[in-house]
Each structure stands twice: as structure tokens, then as C-alpha cells.
Coordinates of C-alpha atoms in Angstrom, one line a residue:
X1 CA 242.0 202.1 6.2
X2 CA 240.6 200.1 5.2
X3 CA 243.0 200.7 2.6
X4 CA 239.9 201.0 0.8
X5 CA 237.4 202.5 -1.9
X6 CA 236.8 206.7 -1.6
X7 CA 233.2 208.2 -2.4
X8 CA 235.0 208.7 -6.3
X9 CA 236.1 205.1 -6.4
X10 CA 236.0 201.9 -4.2
X11 CA 236.8 203.4 -0.8
X12 CA 233.2 203.2 1.4
X13 CA 234.1 206.1 4.0
X14 CA 235.0 209.7 3.9
X15 CA 237.1 211.8 5.6
X16 CA 235.2 214.3 7.4
X17 CA 231.9 212.7 5.5
X18 CA 230.4 209.4 6.0
X19 CA 232.2 205.9 6.4
X20 CA 229.7 203.9 5.0
X21 CA 231.0 200.3 6.0
X22 CA 232.8 198.8 8.0
X23 CA 236.5 199.1 7.0
X24 CA 239.0 201.7 7.3
X25 CA 239.8 205.2 5.9
X26 CA 239.9 206.7 2.9
X27 CA 243.1 209.3 2.9
X28 CA 241.8 213.0 4.4
X29 CA 242.9 214.0 0.7
X30 CA 240.8 211.8 -1.3
X31 CA 237.4 212.5 -0.2
X32 CA 236.6 214.4 2.4
X33 CA 239.6 198.1 22.4
X34 CA 238.7 197.2 24.7
X35 CA 238.6 199.9 27.6
X36 CA 237.9 203.4 27.4
X37 CA 240.1 206.9 27.8
X38 CA 243.2 207.0 28.0
X39 CA 243.9 209.8 30.1
X40 CA 247.7 208.9 31.3
X41 CA 249.2 209.8 28.1
X42 CA 250.5 205.7 28.2
X43 CA 249.5 203.2 25.8
X44 CA 247.8 201.6 28.9
X45 CA 244.1 201.1 28.4
X46 CA 241.9 200.5 31.5
X47 CA 239.7 197.5 30.4
X48 CA 242.4 195.7 28.5
X49 CA 240.9 192.3 28.0
X50 CA 243.1 191.3 24.8
X51 CA 239.3 190.4 23.8
X52 CA 239.4 191.5 19.5
X53 CA 235.8 191.4 19.4
X54 CA 233.2 188.8 19.0
X55 CA 230.2 187.9 21.7
X56 CA 230.7 189.4 25.2
X57 CA 229.1 186.5 27.7
X58 CA 229.8 187.9 30.5
X59 CA 227.6 188.4 33.5
X60 CA 225.1 186.0 32.1
X61 CA 224.5 189.1 29.9
X62 CA 224.7 187.3 26.5
X63 CA 224.6 188.3 23.3
X64 CA 226.4 191.2 22.4
X65 CA 229.3 192.5 20.6
X66 CA 232.3 193.0 22.9
X67 CA 234.4 195.5 22.0
X68 CA 237.5 194.7 19.9
X69 CA 241.4 195.8 20.7
X70 CA 242.8 197.1 23.4
X71 CA 246.0 199.4 23.3
X72 CA 248.0 196.7 25.3
X73 CA 247.1 194.9 22.2
X74 CA 249.3 197.1 19.9
X75 CA 252.9 195.7 19.3
X76 CA 255.8 197.2 19.7
X77 CA 257.3 197.9 16.8
X78 CA 254.0 200.5 16.3
X79 CA 253.7 202.1 19.4
X80 CA 256.4 204.9 18.3
X81 CA 254.2 205.6 15.7
X82 CA 251.0 205.1 17.9
X83 CA 252.7 208.0 20.5
X84 CA 253.7 210.0 17.4
X85 CA 249.8 209.8 16.7
X86 CA 249.1 211.3 19.8
X87 CA 251.1 214.1 19.7
X88 CA 250.3 215.2 16.1
X89 CA 246.2 214.7 16.7
X90 CA 246.6 216.7 20.4
X91 CA 248.7 219.5 18.9
X92 CA 246.9 220.3 16.2
X93 CA 243.3 220.1 17.0
X94 CA 243.7 221.0 20.2
X95 CA 240.2 222.6 21.5
X96 CA 238.9 221.0 18.3
X97 CA 238.9 217.4 19.4
X98 CA 236.6 215.4 21.5
X99 CA 238.1 212.5 21.4
X100 CA 240.2 210.2 19.1
X101 CA 240.7 206.2 18.4
X102 CA 242.0 203.7 16.7
X103 CA 240.8 201.4 14.9
X104 CA 241.8 198.1 12.4
X105 CA 244.5 195.7 12.6
X106 CA 246.6 198.1 15.3
X107 CA 244.7 198.5 18.0
X108 CA 244.2 194.6 17.6
X109 CA 247.4 193.6 17.3
X110 CA 247.5 191.8 13.9
X111 CA 249.3 194.3 12.3
X112 CA 252.0 193.5 9.4
X113 CA 255.2 195.8 9.1
X114 CA 255.2 198.0 6.5
X115 CA 252.6 196.3 4.8
X116 CA 249.7 197.8 7.5
X117 CA 248.2 201.0 7.5
X118 CA 247.2 202.9 10.4
X119 CA 243.6 203.9 11.4
X120 CA 242.6 206.9 12.9
X121 CA 238.7 208.2 13.7
X122 CA 238.6 211.7 14.9
X123 CA 235.7 212.6 17.0
X124 CA 235.6 216.6 16.4
X125 CA 233.5 218.9 19.1
X126 CA 231.6 220.1 15.5
X127 CA 231.3 219.6 12.3
X128 CA 235.0 219.0 10.4
X129 CA 236.0 222.3 8.1
X130 CA 238.2 222.3 5.6
X131 CA 241.1 223.5 7.9
X132 CA 240.2 220.5 10.0
X133 CA 240.6 218.2 6.6
X134 CA 243.9 220.4 5.8
X135 CA 245.5 219.3 8.6
X136 CA 244.3 215.4 8.9
X137 CA 245.8 215.2 5.9
X138 CA 249.3 216.8 7.3
X139 CA 249.1 214.3 9.9
X140 CA 248.7 211.4 7.6
X141 CA 251.7 212.4 5.6
X142 CA 254.0 213.1 7.5
X143 CA 253.5 209.6 9.6
X144 CA 253.5 208.0 6.6
X145 CA 257.2 209.3 5.1
X146 CA 258.2 208.9 9.1
X147 CA 257.0 205.3 9.6
X148 CA 258.7 203.2 7.6
X149 CA 256.2 200.1 9.4
X150 CA 252.9 201.1 8.0
X151 CA 251.9 201.8 4.4
X152 CA 249.8 204.8 4.6
X153 CA 248.0 206.2 7.3
X154 CA 243.9 207.5 7.0
X155 CA 242.1 210.1 9.3
X156 CA 238.4 209.6 9.7
X157 CA 236.7 213.0 10.8
X158 CA 233.2 214.1 12.2
X159 CA 231.4 215.9 14.4
X160 CA 230.6 214.9 17.7
X161 CA 226.6 215.0 16.8
X162 CA 226.6 213.0 13.8
X163 CA 228.6 209.8 15.7
X164 CA 226.1 209.8 18.1
X165 CA 222.8 211.0 16.3
X166 CA 219.8 208.5 15.8
X167 CA 220.2 208.7 12.3
X168 CA 224.3 206.8 13.0
X169 CA 223.4 205.0 16.0
X170 CA 223.2 201.5 14.1
X171 CA 226.3 202.3 12.1
X172 CA 228.9 205.2 13.2
X173 CA 227.8 205.2 16.8
X174 CA 228.1 201.0 17.0
X175 CA 231.7 201.5 14.5
X176 CA 232.8 203.4 17.7
X177 CA 231.2 201.9 20.7
X178 CA 232.5 198.0 18.7
X179 CA 235.6 198.4 16.9
X180 CA 237.1 201.9 17.8
X181 CA 239.9 201.7 20.5
X182 CA 239.8 204.7 22.2
X183 CA 243.3 206.8 22.1
X184 CA 242.4 210.8 23.5
X185 CA 239.9 212.1 25.2
X186 CA 236.5 211.0 26.8
X187 CA 235.1 207.9 25.4
X188 CA 232.1 208.7 23.3
X189 CA 230.8 204.6 23.6
X190 CA 229.8 205.8 27.0
X191 CA 227.3 207.4 25.4
X192 CA 225.9 204.7 23.3
X193 CA 224.1 201.4 23.7
X194 CA 225.7 197.7 23.8
X195 CA 225.1 196.1 20.2
X196 CA 223.5 192.5 19.2
X197 CA 224.1 191.2 15.8
X198 CA 220.5 192.2 14.5
X199 CA 219.3 192.5 10.6
X200 CA 219.3 196.2 12.3
X201 CA 222.8 196.4 12.7
X202 CA 223.4 194.1 9.0
X203 CA 221.3 196.8 7.0
X204 CA 222.7 199.9 8.8
X205 CA 226.3 199.0 8.1
X206 CA 226.6 197.6 4.6
X207 CA 222.9 197.8 3.0
X208 CA 224.3 200.0 0.4
X209 CA 226.4 198.0 -1.5
X210 CA 224.1 198.7 -4.6
X211 CA 225.1 202.1 -4.6
X212 CA 228.8 201.6 -4.4
X213 CA 228.7 199.0 -7.7
X214 CA 228.6 202.2 -10.1
X215 CA 231.0 204.4 -8.4
X216 CA 233.4 201.6 -8.5
X217 CA 232.5 201.0 -12.4
X218 CA 233.2 204.3 -12.6
X219 CA 236.7 204.2 -10.7
X220 CA 237.4 200.9 -12.5
X221 CA 237.4 202.1 -16.3
X222 CA 239.0 205.6 -15.1
X223 CA 242.2 203.9 -13.6
X224 CA 245.6 203.9 -15.0
X225 CA 248.0 202.4 -13.8
X226 CA 248.8 198.9 -11.5
X227 CA 249.0 200.8 -8.0
X228 CA 245.8 201.8 -8.5
X229 CA 244.0 199.1 -10.0
X230 CA 245.5 197.0 -6.8
X231 CA 243.7 199.6 -4.9
X232 CA 240.8 199.3 -6.3
X233 CA 240.7 195.6 -6.2
X234 CA 241.6 195.3 -2.4
X235 CA 238.7 198.3 -1.4
X236 CA 236.2 196.8 -3.2
X237 CA 237.1 192.9 -1.7
X238 CA 237.4 194.2 1.6
X239 CA 233.8 195.6 0.9
X240 CA 232.3 192.9 -0.1
X241 CA 233.6 190.0 2.1
X242 CA 232.6 192.4 5.0
X243 CA 229.2 192.9 3.0
X244 CA 229.0 189.4 2.5
X245 CA 229.7 188.5 6.2
X246 CA 226.6 191.0 7.9
X247 CA 224.7 189.4 5.2
X248 CA 224.7 186.6 7.8
X249 CA 226.0 187.8 10.6
X250 CA 222.2 187.5 12.3
X251 CA 222.2 183.6 12.2
X252 CA 226.1 183.0 13.0
X253 CA 225.0 185.5 15.6
X254 CA 228.2 187.0 16.4
X255 CA 231.1 189.5 14.8
X256 CA 235.2 189.3 13.8
X257 CA 237.0 191.5 11.9
X258 CA 239.1 189.0 10.6
X259 CA 238.2 188.8 6.7
X260 CA 239.1 185.0 6.5
X261 CA 236.6 184.1 9.2
X262 CA 233.8 186.3 7.4
X263 CA 234.2 184.8 4.5
X264 CA 233.9 181.1 6.3
X265 CA 231.3 182.3 8.2
X266 CA 229.4 183.3 5.5
X267 CA 230.5 180.0 3.5
X268 CA 228.3 178.4 6.0
X269 CA 225.5 179.6 4.5
X270 CA 226.0 179.5 1.0
X271 CA 228.1 177.0 0.0
X272 CA 228.0 178.1 -3.5
X273 CA 230.2 181.0 -3.1
X274 CA 232.1 179.9 -0.6
X275 CA 234.9 179.2 -2.9
X276 CA 234.9 183.0 -4.8
X277 CA 234.5 184.6 -1.2
X278 CA 237.5 183.1 0.0
X279 CA 239.3 183.8 -2.7
X280 CA 238.1 187.5 -2.9
X281 CA 238.8 187.7 1.0
X282 CA 243.0 186.5 0.1
X283 CA 242.5 189.7 -2.8
X284 CA 242.1 191.8 0.0
X285 CA 245.0 191.3 1.8
X286 CA 247.0 190.6 -1.3
X287 CA 245.4 192.4 -4.5
X288 CA 246.3 192.3 -7.5
X289 CA 246.3 195.4 -10.8
X290 CA 243.1 193.3 -12.5
X291 CA 240.8 195.0 -15.1
X292 CA 238.6 191.3 -15.0
X293 CA 238.4 190.9 -11.0
X294 CA 236.6 194.3 -10.8
X295 CA 234.2 193.5 -13.8
X296 CA 233.3 189.8 -11.7
X297 CA 232.8 192.5 -9.0
X298 CA 230.3 194.6 -10.4
X299 CA 229.0 192.5 -12.9
X300 CA 228.5 189.3 -10.7
X301 CA 229.1 188.5 -7.2
X302 CA 228.4 192.8 -6.6
X303 CA 224.9 193.5 -8.3
X304 CA 224.1 189.2 -6.8
X305 CA 225.3 189.9 -3.0
X306 CA 223.5 193.7 -3.4
X307 CA 219.8 192.1 -4.1
X308 CA 220.3 188.9 -1.5
X309 CA 220.8 191.8 1.0
X310 CA 218.1 193.5 -0.1
X311 CA 215.7 190.7 0.3
X312 CA 216.3 189.5 3.5
X313 CA 217.9 193.1 5.6
X314 CA 216.9 195.8 3.7
X315 CA 218.2 199.1 2.3
X316 CA 220.6 201.3 4.5
X317 CA 218.8 204.3 5.6
X318 CA 219.0 207.2 3.5
X319 CA 221.9 209.5 4.7
X320 CA 220.1 213.8 4.2
X321 CA 224.1 214.7 4.0
X322 CA 224.8 212.2 1.1
X323 CA 223.0 213.3 -1.4

């Protein structure tokens, strides 16, 4: 959901493991908002302002990243899907579930029927098990088959303690607090701080591009068929644009999840790479089955961007559970 890249390929996400990007999820079978809790069972959010992110300057606080998305922004054609998701998650995870969230285009109200995927994060009371991952795969499969309005579903699984840990405070914690829309359960954002677009946030969200490049090379070499190549281009394109944006995010002074806007923000500070990144943002939405594109990513733009990121923000802190 971020149709994206898996830990063995181009997806920086892991259902039950790490996300490693501000993007969408891997399918649970591959690798592993405004407002608060919706306890009434409907699709209404307690603080639906229609804000889709950016900086929240209300009350003179200034400089904080506002939470994007809202259940009120879910388009009519996606509402039956969200209701079915909520029912399935509540039934299948029962006492294991702490809270459930939507993220991505569906809660932002920008999803395209038949083209967008459904992005979901589940916070479990303890670390996810293989049985939990199997349940997540089942939910993904059933929703994808039942609803033509989406092109796939992806569910991320994490233990509550990991999401609230100090190590994840500026990656997964920020992801929950700013990019996720509460669907079920008590909102973990209430236990997390507010966030500004700092160099620390940039480092901890996307300071791992250099680690991704070898995986991308292997995935590209092993890919067979146009569908797989398109998926790899889509995932890598998203990761590159988001990394380019967070490179300049502290100077830009805000947040946007829109890839086109991210590319334009980057262009202000790196005009020599501007057209290149604009094309990559377009490929994120309309990927091509082209190995040459992947080669350009892994041998040209990717290494340059990874090196620039290390110079400006430094490397992401190692995660012991990723070794």
C-alpha cells in the first residue's frame, strides 16, 4: 500500500515486521485522519476537519505536522469496503487487537476506483505471530476478491510496544500519529508526541535508502513477467520520491503525502534533478515494465540520493529486529 517493495524485493514494508518507509504496506503474504477512535461503529470521526496533512498552525503552536486523513473523507464507493474491513478485523483478531488504522489514499479521499489499494495497519497487544500473519493474508485476499473498487489490499502488523518504543518514535510512531486514521480501538497517537519536520524525522523515516539498493538489484535480476516489473518500478518510484522529499522536508517546513507535490518540493532545492524526479513521481502512479528504469534507479539516482541523504541527515538508526 504503498503498493510497494518487500524486504526481499522493492517493498520497504513487512506485515508483522518493519515498515521502513512512509509508504504503504507489503502484502502480508509477501514479507512478512484526523480524529481519534471510532467507537460508534460508523464511519464518522470525532475530529474530521478535512485536513490532509501539512502544518498545523492552529492555536499559535506552529510548525507541527497535522494528522492527515479522516474517515469522513472516505469516498462513497469505498465505504462498504471499509465497513467490511472493520468487521473482519474485529472478528478475526478479537482479543489480540489493540487498534486498527487506515492510511494512504482511501482515508485521504484521493483513492481511484479500481486502481488504488487498501492500506491497513493493525497494532496488536503483543508481537504478531505466524497465525496473525495468516489471518491478515486471509483478510487481504477476501477483500481484494470481494471489492473491485481496489487493486489489492495490504495489512501491516506490529506489536503495540514496538509502535510506542523510543527507537520507533520518529518512524513508526510518527507514522501512526500523522499518517494513520483510527478505525478501531484506542488511538495510540494519544500516547505519542506531536512532530515537526526535523532532520531527525527525515533520518529515521528514510535514512535507509542505501540499504534498499542491493535488495532492488536482486529483485530486478530475479523478476520475471511484466506484472512483477511494474510492481518493482512502482514500489521503487514511491520510495525514491518520498526519500527525495524528506531530504528537503526540514527546509520545506511541512509535510505532504502527494507524490507530485513531494517532487515539486524537492525541485526547489535540487533543480538539476527536478525533471528526473517528476518523471519518477509519474511512474509511481503509472509504472512501466522496464528493467532500464530499475537500472537507472539502482545505479544512478538511488546511489546519488542515498549519499546526499547521509551527508545531510545521516543514517537511520539500526533496528536489532531487522538484523
